[in-house]
Amino acid sequence: MRWSLLMRSTQGPTRHSSADQMSGLSSQGVRLKVVVSDSYEGYRINKFVLLEEFRRVLGSRSSSLDAVKRGFLLLNGEKNVEPTRLLKAGDRVELLEGYQACLGAMLKLERRMSTENIKIFWKPPGFPLAPDATVTENDEIRPAAEGAFTSLYRVNRGVGAFLVMLRDGCSEREYVQQSLSAVMRALVDSKITSSVSIPANDGRMYEVSPLTSTKTGTGYVTTVDVVCNPLDISCLKDSLGKAGINVLTKSGGRARSALKGTYVSMVSLRFSTGKPDRTREHTFHNEEPEKFKALRKREEKFQAKKCTSVRHEDDMPVAYLRGTQEFDGLSLFVEKQSVIVPRKATETLVHACMNALRDVVVDRPRILDLGTGSGNIILALLNRLPAAFGVALDLSTDALRIASSNADSLQMSDRCSFHEADFAQLHKSDKIPSELRNELRRGFDLIVCNPPYYSTKDQLHMSTSSRKHEPRMGLITDGGSYKCYEDICRSIRECRNSGVEILRRHTGRLIFEVSSRGANQVQEICESIADMTLESLSKDSYNLDRCLTFRPNEKQPHPTQPKPPPPPSLSQHPRTINIYPT
């Protein structure tokens, strides 16, 4: 009986070894015989075996040379020939049977599954499988027509992949082949932030999903998973290249036409057996090669060393050197003198917003971000709230440009609008764009702001790095540490007096980030100017006051009714939220 070769993986691997393979295989006869012609006289034998006749059988250049070293080549019947031996016209060069089986034992070909009609193996990278290779019932690799299994398609030597063997004549062959789906992991030289579909040469589509992206000296190294049919593996590199996604080679450059030395490996494969009305799905997995992790780690160390060196020379924040900053799990673009670097402490503001929304029932919350900068706060909230819609404003056109780019890269541009406006003049209809006026009239469930709260005196105590490279507008206010809080509260009050409730009366919450020593003053401002009540105080990871959450007071009572008691001061407030409990 015969079998036919496909590709696939898991169940505990069985490693095959036979101590007497080397001695027994040489007696099995001659696989290939070539007579040296006049044109090859004077060739060394290790160069002669690189001819197509040997490569066709052995599968690769290195396998041909290895066969010489291991004594599988005879010269005029003589074994163990020196690789540098010079040939003469008429010499007879013979390749003994069994080299592929010997190589399979040395490389420990792993069997993952074995049934009556199907055998699954894992082929490690570097395993030279000839196009016409077959496999015996005992899992030995044999020349064409001599084994019980034949290859359904060729797997490139440089790629680790699953081999799925189907018995010839198996009724499930077509069904298995149609149901095959593989995931190939690759390292590419492009920055990919979202999943994309790329056409294959046969008209089907590759689904490319990014996993991680690492900054390098010349660009990025991105780890991607590509869903494809295993029969398309040979076309994978070409199809990605046409889309501008270049697979890396072992040297760090781009892959050539072959897949040898490329950072590509199969990590999973799925297929079904049985009949259409009664099927069983098989799924196999394999870890990515260690060289993938080694390359990423090497690039990360190099980039960190480079950033440290440059920062030491110029005292520039590392985020500006990288061009990106992580915030609440998102990777955001940043640019010196355009937006400030999002701080870890500001993630407390995001958590405070989430806590505030849990206290009210809002299906599709509307969020207004005042002074958006890089867009870190509004985009982090939209990422956590898939049904929310955001409106963000800033006075800086550079900041709005970067925030819009971040929204685009995170695929949130359809859920957030950005406007150039002054948050101190929201009540002046002639000072804000008409689109923003319409949004303000609809009201918001959440108004969030991390305003500049350093005074001109405070900047003397700021780090040299911030003073030199971060935009002054995002950090320092000329009217004192609390001017922005006063302006925002006054603008909200004036909007309300004109009949525009930009902060919804029953569900709305106003949340400020504050300095570690400014909470009491900000509370007094919000209560006295905007008629707000403090609802909660949130502390950061250092147990410092960081965020205040306010809610609008109910409408004022009739003059004949008794006035409600004044709200408690911050020191008496019963609700304090530790976002990062110690």
Coordinates of C-alpha atoms in Angstrom, one line a residue:
M1 CA 0.0 0.0 0.0
R2 CA 1.0 3.6 -0.5
W3 CA 0.5 6.9 1.3
S4 CA 0.6 10.5 0.1
L5 CA 2.3 13.4 1.9
L6 CA 0.6 16.6 3.2
M7 CA 1.3 18.8 6.3
R8 CA 0.3 19.0 10.1
S9 CA 0.7 18.7 14.1
T10 CA 0.0 17.5 18.0
Q11 CA -0.1 14.6 20.2
G12 CA 3.0 13.6 22.0
P13 CA 6.0 13.5 19.6
T14 CA 7.6 10.1 18.9
R15 CA 11.4 10.5 18.1
H16 CA 12.8 7.9 15.8
S17 CA 16.4 6.6 16.0
S18 CA 18.2 3.5 14.9
A19 CA 21.8 2.9 15.8
D20 CA 22.5 0.6 12.9
Q21 CA 21.0 2.8 10.1
M22 CA 24.4 4.1 8.9
S23 CA 25.9 0.6 8.6
G24 CA 22.8 -1.0 7.0
L25 CA 21.8 1.5 4.4
S26 CA 25.0 1.3 2.3
S27 CA 24.1 -2.3 1.4
Q28 CA 20.7 -1.3 -0.1
G29 CA 22.1 -0.5 -3.6
V30 CA 22.8 2.5 -5.7
R31 CA 20.3 5.4 -5.8
L32 CA 22.0 7.4 -8.6
K33 CA 24.9 6.9 -10.9
V34 CA 26.6 9.6 -13.0
V35 CA 29.5 9.2 -15.3
V36 CA 31.9 12.2 -15.4
S37 CA 32.1 13.8 -18.9
D38 CA 35.1 15.5 -20.5
S39 CA 33.7 18.9 -19.5
Y40 CA 33.9 18.1 -15.8
E41 CA 37.4 16.6 -15.8
G42 CA 39.4 18.2 -13.0
Y43 CA 36.4 19.0 -10.8
R44 CA 36.6 18.2 -7.1
I45 CA 34.0 15.7 -6.1
N46 CA 32.5 18.1 -3.5
K47 CA 31.8 20.6 -6.4
F48 CA 30.6 17.9 -8.8
V49 CA 27.8 16.7 -6.4
L50 CA 26.3 20.2 -6.6
L51 CA 25.0 19.3 -10.1
E52 CA 21.3 19.2 -10.7
E53 CA 21.2 15.4 -10.8
F54 CA 22.3 15.1 -7.2
R55 CA 20.4 18.2 -6.0
R56 CA 17.2 16.7 -7.4
V57 CA 17.5 13.6 -5.3
L58 CA 19.1 15.1 -2.1
G59 CA 17.0 18.3 -2.0
S60 CA 19.7 20.9 -1.3
R61 CA 23.3 22.0 -1.7
S62 CA 24.2 21.3 1.9
S63 CA 22.6 17.8 1.8
S64 CA 24.7 17.0 -1.3
L65 CA 27.9 18.0 0.5
D66 CA 26.8 16.2 3.6
A67 CA 26.3 13.0 1.7
V68 CA 30.0 13.1 0.6
K69 CA 31.2 13.6 4.1
R70 CA 29.1 10.7 5.5
G71 CA 30.3 8.2 2.9
F72 CA 27.1 7.9 0.9
L73 CA 29.0 8.6 -2.4
L74 CA 31.2 6.1 -4.2
L75 CA 33.9 7.0 -6.7
N76 CA 34.5 4.1 -9.0
G77 CA 33.2 1.8 -6.3
E78 CA 35.5 3.3 -3.6
K79 CA 33.9 4.5 -0.3
N80 CA 35.0 7.3 2.0
V81 CA 36.4 9.5 -0.8
E82 CA 38.2 12.7 0.1
P83 CA 35.8 15.6 -0.7
T84 CA 38.6 17.4 -2.6
R85 CA 39.5 14.4 -4.8
L86 CA 39.9 15.5 -8.5
L87 CA 37.7 13.7 -11.0
K88 CA 38.7 12.3 -14.4
A89 CA 36.6 11.8 -17.5
G90 CA 34.9 8.5 -17.3
D91 CA 34.9 8.3 -13.5
R92 CA 31.7 6.8 -12.0
V93 CA 30.1 8.7 -9.2
E94 CA 27.4 6.8 -7.3
L95 CA 25.0 7.8 -4.6
L96 CA 24.0 5.0 -2.2
E97 CA 20.5 4.4 -1.0
G98 CA 19.5 5.4 2.5
Y99 CA 20.9 8.9 2.9
Q100 CA 17.5 10.4 3.4
A101 CA 16.6 7.8 6.1
C102 CA 19.9 8.4 7.9
L103 CA 19.3 12.2 7.8
G104 CA 15.8 11.7 9.1
A105 CA 17.1 9.7 12.1
M106 CA 19.8 12.4 12.8
L107 CA 17.3 15.2 12.7
K108 CA 14.8 13.3 14.8
L109 CA 11.7 13.6 12.6
E110 CA 8.8 13.7 15.0
R111 CA 5.7 11.8 14.5
R112 CA 2.7 13.5 16.0
M113 CA -0.2 11.3 14.9
S114 CA -0.8 7.9 13.2
T115 CA -4.0 6.3 12.1
E116 CA -4.9 3.8 9.4
N117 CA -5.0 6.4 6.7
I118 CA -3.1 9.4 8.1
K119 CA 0.3 10.1 9.6
I120 CA 1.4 13.5 10.9
F121 CA 5.1 14.5 11.2
W122 CA 6.9 17.7 12.3
K123 CA 9.6 18.7 9.8
P124 CA 12.1 20.9 11.5
P125 CA 13.8 23.8 9.7
G126 CA 16.8 22.6 7.7
F127 CA 15.3 19.2 7.0
P128 CA 16.0 18.6 3.2
L129 CA 12.9 16.8 1.9
A130 CA 13.3 15.9 -1.8
P131 CA 10.2 16.8 -4.0
D132 CA 9.7 13.1 -4.8
A133 CA 10.5 11.7 -1.4
T134 CA 8.4 9.0 0.1
V135 CA 8.0 7.5 3.6
T136 CA 7.8 3.9 4.6
E137 CA 5.4 2.3 7.1
N138 CA 8.2 2.5 9.6
D139 CA 8.5 6.3 9.0
E140 CA 11.8 6.0 7.0
I141 CA 12.4 8.5 4.2
R142 CA 12.8 6.7 0.9
P143 CA 13.3 7.7 -2.7
A144 CA 10.3 8.0 -5.1
A145 CA 8.1 4.9 -5.5
E146 CA 9.9 3.0 -2.8
G147 CA 8.1 4.2 0.3
A148 CA 4.5 3.9 1.5
F149 CA 3.9 7.6 1.5
T150 CA 4.3 10.3 -1.1
S151 CA 4.4 14.1 -0.8
L152 CA 1.3 16.0 -1.7
Y153 CA 3.2 19.3 -1.9
R154 CA 6.8 20.5 -1.4
V155 CA 7.8 22.2 1.9
N156 CA 10.8 24.4 1.6
R157 CA 13.9 23.2 3.5
G158 CA 14.2 26.4 5.5
V159 CA 10.7 26.3 6.9
G160 CA 9.6 24.3 9.9
A161 CA 6.2 22.7 9.1
F162 CA 3.8 19.9 9.7
L163 CA 3.8 17.0 7.2
V164 CA 0.4 15.3 6.7
M165 CA 0.7 11.9 5.1
L166 CA -2.4 10.4 3.4
R167 CA -2.5 6.8 2.1
D168 CA -2.8 6.6 -1.7
G169 CA -6.4 5.9 -2.6
C170 CA -7.7 7.2 0.7
S171 CA -11.3 8.4 0.2
E172 CA -10.7 11.3 2.6
R173 CA -7.9 12.8 0.5
E174 CA -9.9 15.5 -1.2
Y175 CA -11.9 16.5 1.9
V176 CA -8.7 16.7 4.0
Q177 CA -7.0 18.8 1.4
Q178 CA -9.9 21.3 1.1
S179 CA -10.2 21.7 4.9
L180 CA -6.5 22.4 5.5
S181 CA -5.7 25.7 7.1
A182 CA -2.3 26.7 8.5
V183 CA -0.9 29.6 10.6
M184 CA 2.6 30.7 9.5
R185 CA 4.5 33.0 11.9
A186 CA 6.9 35.4 10.3
L187 CA 9.1 38.4 11.1
V188 CA 8.7 41.3 8.7
D189 CA 10.4 44.6 8.3
S190 CA 7.2 46.7 8.4
K191 CA 5.2 48.3 11.2
I192 CA 1.7 46.7 11.1
T193 CA -0.8 47.9 13.7
S194 CA -4.0 46.1 12.5
S195 CA -5.0 42.9 10.6
V196 CA -4.9 43.1 6.8
S197 CA -5.9 40.8 4.0
I198 CA -3.4 40.2 1.2
P199 CA -4.2 38.4 -2.1
A200 CA -2.3 35.2 -2.8
N201 CA -1.1 34.2 -6.3
D202 CA -4.0 31.8 -6.7
G203 CA -6.7 34.4 -5.9
R204 CA -7.2 33.4 -2.3
M205 CA -6.4 35.8 0.6
Y206 CA -3.8 35.7 3.3
E207 CA -5.1 37.1 6.6
V208 CA -2.1 38.9 8.3
S209 CA -2.4 39.7 12.0
P210 CA 0.3 41.6 13.9
L211 CA 1.4 40.3 17.3
T212 CA 4.3 42.5 18.4
S213 CA 6.3 45.4 16.9
T214 CA 9.9 46.2 17.9
K215 CA 11.7 49.4 16.9
T216 CA 15.0 48.9 15.2
G217 CA 17.8 51.2 14.0
T218 CA 16.3 51.3 10.5
G219 CA 12.6 50.8 11.1
Y220 CA 10.5 48.0 12.8
V221 CA 10.5 44.3 13.2
T222 CA 6.9 43.0 13.5
T223 CA 5.9 39.5 14.4
V224 CA 2.8 38.5 12.3
D225 CA 0.6 35.4 12.0
V226 CA -0.5 34.6 8.5
V227 CA -3.5 32.3 7.9
C228 CA -3.1 30.4 4.7
N229 CA -3.5 27.0 3.0
P230 CA -0.3 25.0 3.4
L231 CA -0.1 24.5 -0.3
D232 CA 0.5 28.3 -0.7
I233 CA 3.7 28.3 1.5
S234 CA 6.0 28.7 -1.5
C235 CA 4.0 31.8 -2.6
L236 CA 3.8 33.3 0.9
K237 CA 7.0 35.5 0.7
D238 CA 6.2 36.7 -2.8
S239 CA 2.6 37.7 -1.9
L240 CA 3.7 39.6 1.2
G241 CA 6.5 41.3 -0.7
K242 CA 4.0 42.6 -3.4
A243 CA 2.1 44.2 -0.5
G244 CA 5.2 45.9 0.8
I245 CA 5.7 43.5 3.7
N246 CA 9.2 42.0 3.4
V247 CA 10.0 38.8 5.3
L248 CA 13.4 39.0 7.2
T249 CA 16.2 36.6 6.5
K250 CA 18.6 35.2 9.0
S251 CA 21.1 37.9 8.3
G252 CA 18.5 40.5 9.0
G253 CA 17.9 41.5 5.4
R254 CA 15.0 40.7 3.1
A255 CA 14.3 37.2 1.8
R256 CA 15.3 36.3 -1.7
S257 CA 13.2 34.0 -4.0
A258 CA 13.7 31.0 -1.8
L259 CA 12.6 30.7 1.8
K260 CA 16.0 29.5 3.0
G261 CA 17.1 31.3 6.1
T262 CA 13.9 33.3 6.4
Y263 CA 12.1 34.0 9.6
V264 CA 9.0 31.9 8.7
S265 CA 7.7 28.9 10.5
M266 CA 4.4 27.1 10.8
V267 CA 2.9 27.4 14.3
S268 CA -0.4 25.6 13.8
L269 CA -2.4 23.6 11.3
R270 CA -6.0 22.5 11.2
F271 CA -7.9 20.0 9.0
S272 CA -10.9 17.7 9.2
T273 CA -11.3 14.0 8.5
G274 CA -14.4 11.9 7.9
K275 CA -17.3 12.8 5.7
P276 CA -19.1 16.2 5.3
D277 CA -22.0 15.0 7.4
R278 CA -19.7 13.5 10.1
T279 CA -16.4 15.1 10.6
R280 CA -13.6 15.3 13.2
E281 CA -11.4 18.3 13.4
H282 CA -7.6 17.9 14.1
T283 CA -5.5 20.8 15.3
F284 CA -1.8 20.8 15.9
H285 CA 0.5 23.5 17.3
N286 CA 4.3 24.1 17.5
E287 CA 6.2 26.8 19.3
E288 CA 7.9 29.5 17.2
P289 CA 11.7 28.9 16.7
E290 CA 14.0 30.3 19.3
K291 CA 15.7 32.5 16.6
F292 CA 12.5 34.6 16.5
K293 CA 12.7 35.5 20.2
A294 CA 16.5 36.0 19.9
L295 CA 16.1 38.5 17.1
R296 CA 13.4 40.5 18.9
K297 CA 15.5 40.5 22.1
R298 CA 18.6 41.6 20.3
E299 CA 16.8 44.5 18.6
E300 CA 15.2 45.6 21.9
K301 CA 18.5 45.6 23.7
F302 CA 20.2 47.5 20.8
Q303 CA 17.4 50.1 20.7
A304 CA 17.4 50.5 24.5
K305 CA 21.1 51.0 24.5
K306 CA 20.8 53.5 21.6
C307 CA 18.1 55.5 23.4
T308 CA 20.0 55.6 26.6
S309 CA 23.1 56.9 24.8
V310 CA 21.2 59.6 23.0
R311 CA 19.2 60.6 26.0
H312 CA 22.4 61.0 28.0
E313 CA 23.8 63.3 25.4
D314 CA 20.7 65.4 24.8
D315 CA 18.5 64.6 27.8
M316 CA 15.6 63.8 25.5
P317 CA 12.8 61.5 26.8
V318 CA 13.1 58.0 25.3
A319 CA 9.5 58.2 24.0
Y320 CA 10.5 61.0 21.6
L321 CA 13.5 58.9 20.4
R322 CA 11.2 55.9 19.8
G323 CA 8.4 58.0 18.4
T324 CA 5.9 56.1 20.4
Q325 CA 4.7 55.7 24.0
E326 CA 2.7 53.0 25.7
F327 CA -0.4 54.2 27.5
D328 CA -3.0 51.9 29.0
G329 CA -2.0 49.1 26.7
L330 CA -2.0 51.3 23.5
S331 CA 1.0 52.3 21.5
L332 CA 0.7 56.0 20.6
F333 CA 2.7 58.3 18.4
V334 CA 4.4 61.2 20.1
E335 CA 6.5 64.0 18.8
K336 CA 8.7 66.5 20.7
Q337 CA 7.5 70.0 21.1
S338 CA 4.1 68.9 19.8
V339 CA 2.6 66.7 22.5
I340 CA 3.7 65.9 26.0
V341 CA 4.6 62.3 26.8
P342 CA 1.6 60.4 28.3
R343 CA 2.5 59.7 32.0
K344 CA 1.8 56.4 33.7
A345 CA 0.1 58.4 36.5
T346 CA -2.5 59.6 34.0
E347 CA -3.8 56.1 33.6
T348 CA -5.4 56.7 37.0
L349 CA -7.6 59.2 35.2
V350 CA -8.8 56.5 32.8
H351 CA -9.6 54.2 35.7
A352 CA -11.5 56.9 37.5
C353 CA -13.6 57.5 34.4
M354 CA -14.4 53.8 34.2
N355 CA -15.4 53.8 37.8
A356 CA -17.6 56.8 37.3
L357 CA -19.5 55.3 34.4
R358 CA -20.1 52.1 36.4
D359 CA -22.2 54.2 38.8
V360 CA -24.6 55.4 36.1
V361 CA -26.5 53.5 33.5
V362 CA -25.4 54.7 30.0
D363 CA -25.6 52.4 27.0
R364 CA -23.6 54.6 24.6
P365 CA -21.7 57.1 26.7
R366 CA -20.6 60.4 25.1
I367 CA -17.2 61.6 26.2
L368 CA -15.6 65.1 25.9
D369 CA -11.8 65.3 26.2
L370 CA -10.6 68.9 26.9
G371 CA -7.0 69.5 25.8
T372 CA -6.5 66.1 24.2
G373 CA -2.8 66.3 23.4
S374 CA -1.8 63.0 21.8
G375 CA -5.4 61.7 22.3
N376 CA -4.2 59.2 25.0
I377 CA -7.1 59.7 27.4
I378 CA -10.0 59.7 24.9
L379 CA -8.5 56.8 22.9
A380 CA -7.9 54.7 26.0
L381 CA -11.5 55.2 27.1
L382 CA -12.8 54.4 23.6
N383 CA -10.7 51.2 23.6
R384 CA -12.3 50.2 26.9
L385 CA -15.8 51.3 25.9
P386 CA -16.6 49.9 22.4
A387 CA -20.0 51.6 22.3
A388 CA -18.8 55.0 23.4
F389 CA -18.3 58.1 21.2
G390 CA -15.7 60.8 21.8
V391 CA -15.2 64.4 21.1
A392 CA -11.7 65.9 21.7
L393 CA -10.4 69.4 21.4
D394 CA -7.1 71.2 21.6
L395 CA -5.6 74.6 20.7
S396 CA -2.6 73.0 19.1
T397 CA -2.9 72.0 15.4
D398 CA 0.2 69.8 15.9
A399 CA -1.4 68.0 18.8
L400 CA -4.6 67.4 16.8
R401 CA -2.6 66.1 13.9
I402 CA -0.9 63.5 16.1
A403 CA -4.1 62.6 18.0
S404 CA -5.9 62.0 14.6
S405 CA -3.0 59.8 13.5
N406 CA -3.3 57.8 16.7
A407 CA -7.0 57.4 16.2
D408 CA -6.4 56.2 12.6
S409 CA -3.7 53.7 13.6
L410 CA -6.0 52.3 16.3
Q411 CA -9.0 52.2 13.9
M412 CA -11.0 54.6 16.1
S413 CA -11.3 57.6 13.8
D414 CA -15.0 56.8 13.1
R415 CA -15.7 57.0 16.8
C416 CA -14.0 60.2 17.7
S417 CA -14.0 63.8 16.2
F418 CA -11.2 66.3 16.8
H419 CA -11.6 70.0 16.9
E420 CA -9.4 73.1 17.3
A421 CA -10.9 75.1 20.1
D422 CA -10.2 76.7 23.5
F423 CA -11.9 74.9 26.4
A424 CA -12.1 78.3 28.2
Q425 CA -14.5 79.6 25.5
L426 CA -17.0 76.8 25.0
H427 CA -19.8 79.2 25.9
K428 CA -18.9 81.6 23.1
S429 CA -20.6 80.3 20.0
D430 CA -18.5 82.6 17.8
K431 CA -15.3 81.2 19.1
I432 CA -15.8 77.5 18.3
P433 CA -16.5 75.6 15.1
S434 CA -20.1 74.8 14.1
E435 CA -19.5 71.1 14.3
L436 CA -18.3 71.4 17.8
R437 CA -21.3 73.6 18.8
N438 CA -23.6 70.9 17.6
E439 CA -21.8 68.2 19.6
L440 CA -21.9 70.4 22.7
R441 CA -25.7 70.9 22.4
R442 CA -26.1 67.1 22.5
G443 CA -24.4 67.0 25.9
F444 CA -21.9 64.5 27.4
D445 CA -22.0 61.8 30.0
L446 CA -18.3 62.4 30.8
I447 CA -16.1 65.5 30.6
V448 CA -12.5 64.6 31.3
C449 CA -9.4 66.8 31.4
N450 CA -5.8 66.7 32.4
P451 CA -5.1 70.5 32.2
P452 CA -1.7 72.1 32.6
Y453 CA -1.3 72.8 36.3
Y454 CA 2.3 74.0 36.6
S455 CA 2.7 77.7 37.2
T456 CA 5.6 79.8 35.8
K457 CA 7.3 79.5 39.2
D458 CA 6.8 75.7 39.2
Q459 CA 8.7 75.2 36.0
L460 CA 11.9 76.0 37.8
H461 CA 11.4 72.7 39.6
M462 CA 10.6 70.7 36.5
S463 CA 13.1 68.3 34.9
T464 CA 15.4 69.7 32.3
S465 CA 14.1 67.1 29.9
S466 CA 10.5 68.3 30.2
R467 CA 11.5 72.0 29.9
K468 CA 13.6 71.4 26.9
H469 CA 11.6 69.0 24.8
E470 CA 7.9 69.0 25.8
P471 CA 5.5 71.7 24.6
R472 CA 5.1 74.5 27.2
M473 CA 1.3 74.7 26.4
G474 CA 0.7 71.2 27.7
L475 CA 2.5 71.7 31.1
I476 CA 2.5 75.4 32.2
T477 CA -0.2 77.9 32.7
D478 CA 0.6 81.6 33.0
G479 CA -2.4 82.5 35.2
G480 CA -1.4 80.3 38.2
S481 CA -1.8 76.6 38.9
Y482 CA -5.6 76.6 39.0
K483 CA -6.5 79.0 36.1
C484 CA -7.4 76.2 33.7
Y485 CA -9.8 74.6 36.3
E486 CA -11.4 77.9 36.8
D487 CA -11.8 78.6 33.1
I488 CA -13.4 75.2 32.4
C489 CA -15.8 75.4 35.3
R490 CA -16.8 78.9 34.3
S491 CA -17.3 77.8 30.7
I492 CA -19.5 74.9 31.8
R493 CA -21.5 77.2 34.0
E494 CA -22.1 79.8 31.3
C495 CA -23.2 77.1 28.9
R496 CA -25.7 75.9 31.4
N497 CA -27.0 79.5 32.0
S498 CA -27.6 79.8 28.3
G499 CA -29.6 76.6 28.2
V500 CA -26.9 74.3 26.9
E501 CA -26.2 71.4 29.3
I502 CA -22.9 70.2 28.0
L503 CA -22.6 68.0 31.1
R504 CA -25.8 66.0 31.4
R505 CA -27.5 66.8 34.7
H506 CA -28.4 63.3 35.9
T507 CA -25.7 61.1 34.3
G508 CA -22.9 63.5 33.7
R509 CA -19.6 63.4 35.5
L510 CA -16.7 65.9 35.4
I511 CA -13.3 64.3 36.1
F512 CA -10.0 66.2 36.6
E513 CA -6.5 65.1 37.0
V514 CA -4.9 67.3 39.8
S515 CA -1.4 67.7 41.3
S516 CA -0.7 65.8 44.4
R517 CA -1.2 68.9 46.5
G518 CA -4.0 70.6 44.6
A519 CA -7.1 68.5 45.3
N520 CA -8.7 70.8 48.0
Q521 CA -8.3 73.9 45.8
V522 CA -9.8 72.2 42.7
Q523 CA -12.7 71.0 44.8
E524 CA -13.5 74.5 46.0
I525 CA -13.3 75.8 42.5
C526 CA -15.7 73.2 41.1
E527 CA -18.2 73.6 43.9
S528 CA -18.2 77.4 43.9
I529 CA -18.0 78.2 40.2
A530 CA -19.7 75.2 38.5
D531 CA -22.1 74.2 41.2
M532 CA -20.7 70.7 41.4
T533 CA -20.5 68.1 44.2
L534 CA -17.4 66.0 44.8
E535 CA -18.3 62.3 44.3
S536 CA -14.9 60.6 44.7
L537 CA -11.2 61.0 45.0
S538 CA -8.8 58.6 43.2
K539 CA -5.2 57.9 44.2
D540 CA -2.4 56.9 42.0
S541 CA 0.1 54.0 42.4
Y542 CA 2.1 56.2 44.9
N543 CA -1.0 56.7 47.0
L544 CA -1.1 60.4 46.1
D545 CA -4.3 62.3 45.3
R546 CA -4.6 62.2 41.5
C547 CA -8.2 62.5 40.2
L548 CA -11.4 64.2 41.4
T549 CA -14.8 63.1 40.1
F550 CA -17.7 65.6 40.3
R551 CA -21.4 65.4 39.5
P552 CA -23.8 68.3 38.9
N553 CA -26.0 69.4 41.7
E554 CA -29.7 69.1 41.2
K555 CA -31.6 72.2 40.3
Q556 CA -31.6 74.8 43.0
P557 CA -34.5 74.6 45.4
H558 CA -37.3 77.2 45.5
P559 CA -36.3 80.2 47.8
T560 CA -39.0 79.1 50.3
Q561 CA -37.4 75.6 50.6
P562 CA -34.5 75.1 53.0
K563 CA -31.1 74.9 51.3
P564 CA -29.4 71.6 51.4
P565 CA -26.4 71.2 53.7
P566 CA -23.0 72.2 52.1
P567 CA -21.0 69.3 50.6
P568 CA -18.3 67.8 52.8
S569 CA -14.7 69.0 52.4
L570 CA -12.2 66.7 50.8
S571 CA -10.8 65.7 54.1
Q572 CA -14.2 64.6 55.3
H573 CA -15.2 62.9 52.1
P574 CA -16.4 59.3 52.6
R575 CA -15.4 57.9 49.3
T576 CA -11.7 57.5 48.3
I577 CA -10.7 55.1 45.5
N578 CA -7.3 53.5 45.5
I579 CA -6.9 52.7 41.8
Y580 CA -3.6 50.9 42.6
P581 CA -4.1 49.3 46.1
T582 CA -0.9 48.8 48.0

